[in-house]
């Protein structure tokens, strides 16, 4: 019976969201997605043919096979809710690419951009003229010129054929290395072991090779940007922001927030919910050093790129002038901020979703909106808890890799009983009506 009530509540969500100030993007737009898949299939067929004529023999055959495997997985991924189609983001990115192409005739006409429902600031190029831009870039970066800079870098990878070159390099690695790649793939992608994730993470690219490729894409990318109307120093500014992101820590959630949002009429707040698992026997010092090293590792990579760019192009050391973002960029940035919750929901990260909703509620940003998403996530957590699948949607506490604030949140969530979760679910779903 309970389940039915929830289902009913659940069905009304779409209508409720309309009543809010912000209406989430319709990313389930099936017709646009199907149209994209048809175009993508034609594009990959053409691309695979070209690969075969360019690279002969066994290597060419293997290369084609790698791409085929990847394309198959990618089409599967397109069927999920991982991308958004035909949105304002796509329009903006197409405008930017056209702008870059104006004075750079080496950029072909038939490129395609996909927007991923991913909050991390990232973009990648797939070698066949398909580019993926994460929504998170619009949240982190400050203006269109910086987005154009990231696109120029990716266009650099594309023009230099880095994807195919790195695949060829992979093929030519010795047998031992090959099995290592397979092992990495198995270990890291247990949950969604597919060629697409491996591709996205570029797990097979290593140290020096990757470093060279990045620097090449930077140099060419910067040359492309220099020919456009966009401010050339944006290239450095974008990189510096991305470098900072690596070391950014999420804001802390105060204990008062739990008391405020989890004292509800039918259920008094229990101090025991905040009880944390005892990790006192855990030797942090062992990890402390490792953590510091790891967090520094990704950071200098970008710092190094900035330094190399400034060496190659002295004009990049000029003083930065602030660029006022356009209204259209501000609008997209706002959408990207709001979409962080639907994005987490789409990737089934319900635990993180509740945490992000609480962080926003604590700061009193759009309480109705965030309460509603908290309710949606709680419903999924309730279902998972009931079906013994909570592990999939709520992280386990991991003192060596999580902030104290996030560990406190996870303790709270794991301390709740099924009945208590049910009460919060009902409260936050009724609340939004
Ligand atoms: Zn790159």
PDB file of C-alpha atoms in Angstrom, residues 91-103 109 230:
ATOM      1  CA  UNK A  91      23.113  25.918 -29.194  1.00  0.00           C
ATOM      2  CA  UNK A  92      25.767  27.821 -27.310  1.00  0.00           C
ATOM      3  CA  UNK A  93      28.487  25.284 -28.102  1.00  0.00           C
ATOM      4  CA  UNK A  94      27.568  25.191 -31.782  1.00  0.00           C
ATOM      5  CA  UNK A  95      27.723  28.970 -31.917  1.00  0.00           C
ATOM      6  CA  UNK A  96      31.156  28.856 -30.310  1.00  0.00           C
ATOM      7  CA  UNK A  97      32.449  26.237 -32.760  1.00  0.00           C
ATOM      8  CA  UNK A  98      31.148  28.243 -35.718  1.00  0.00           C
ATOM      9  CA  UNK A  99      32.852  31.307 -34.320  1.00  0.00           C
ATOM     10  CA  UNK A 100      36.163  29.421 -33.984  1.00  0.00           C
ATOM     11  CA  UNK A 101      35.795  28.037 -37.520  1.00  0.00           C
ATOM     12  CA  UNK A 102      35.333  31.511 -39.056  1.00  0.00           C
ATOM     13  CA  UNK A 103      39.070  32.208 -39.173  1.00  0.00           C
ATOM     14  CA  UNK A 109      32.101  21.483 -41.007  1.00  0.00           C
ATOM     15  CA  UNK A 230      37.568  35.571 -27.898  1.00  0.00           C
TER      16      UNK A 230
END
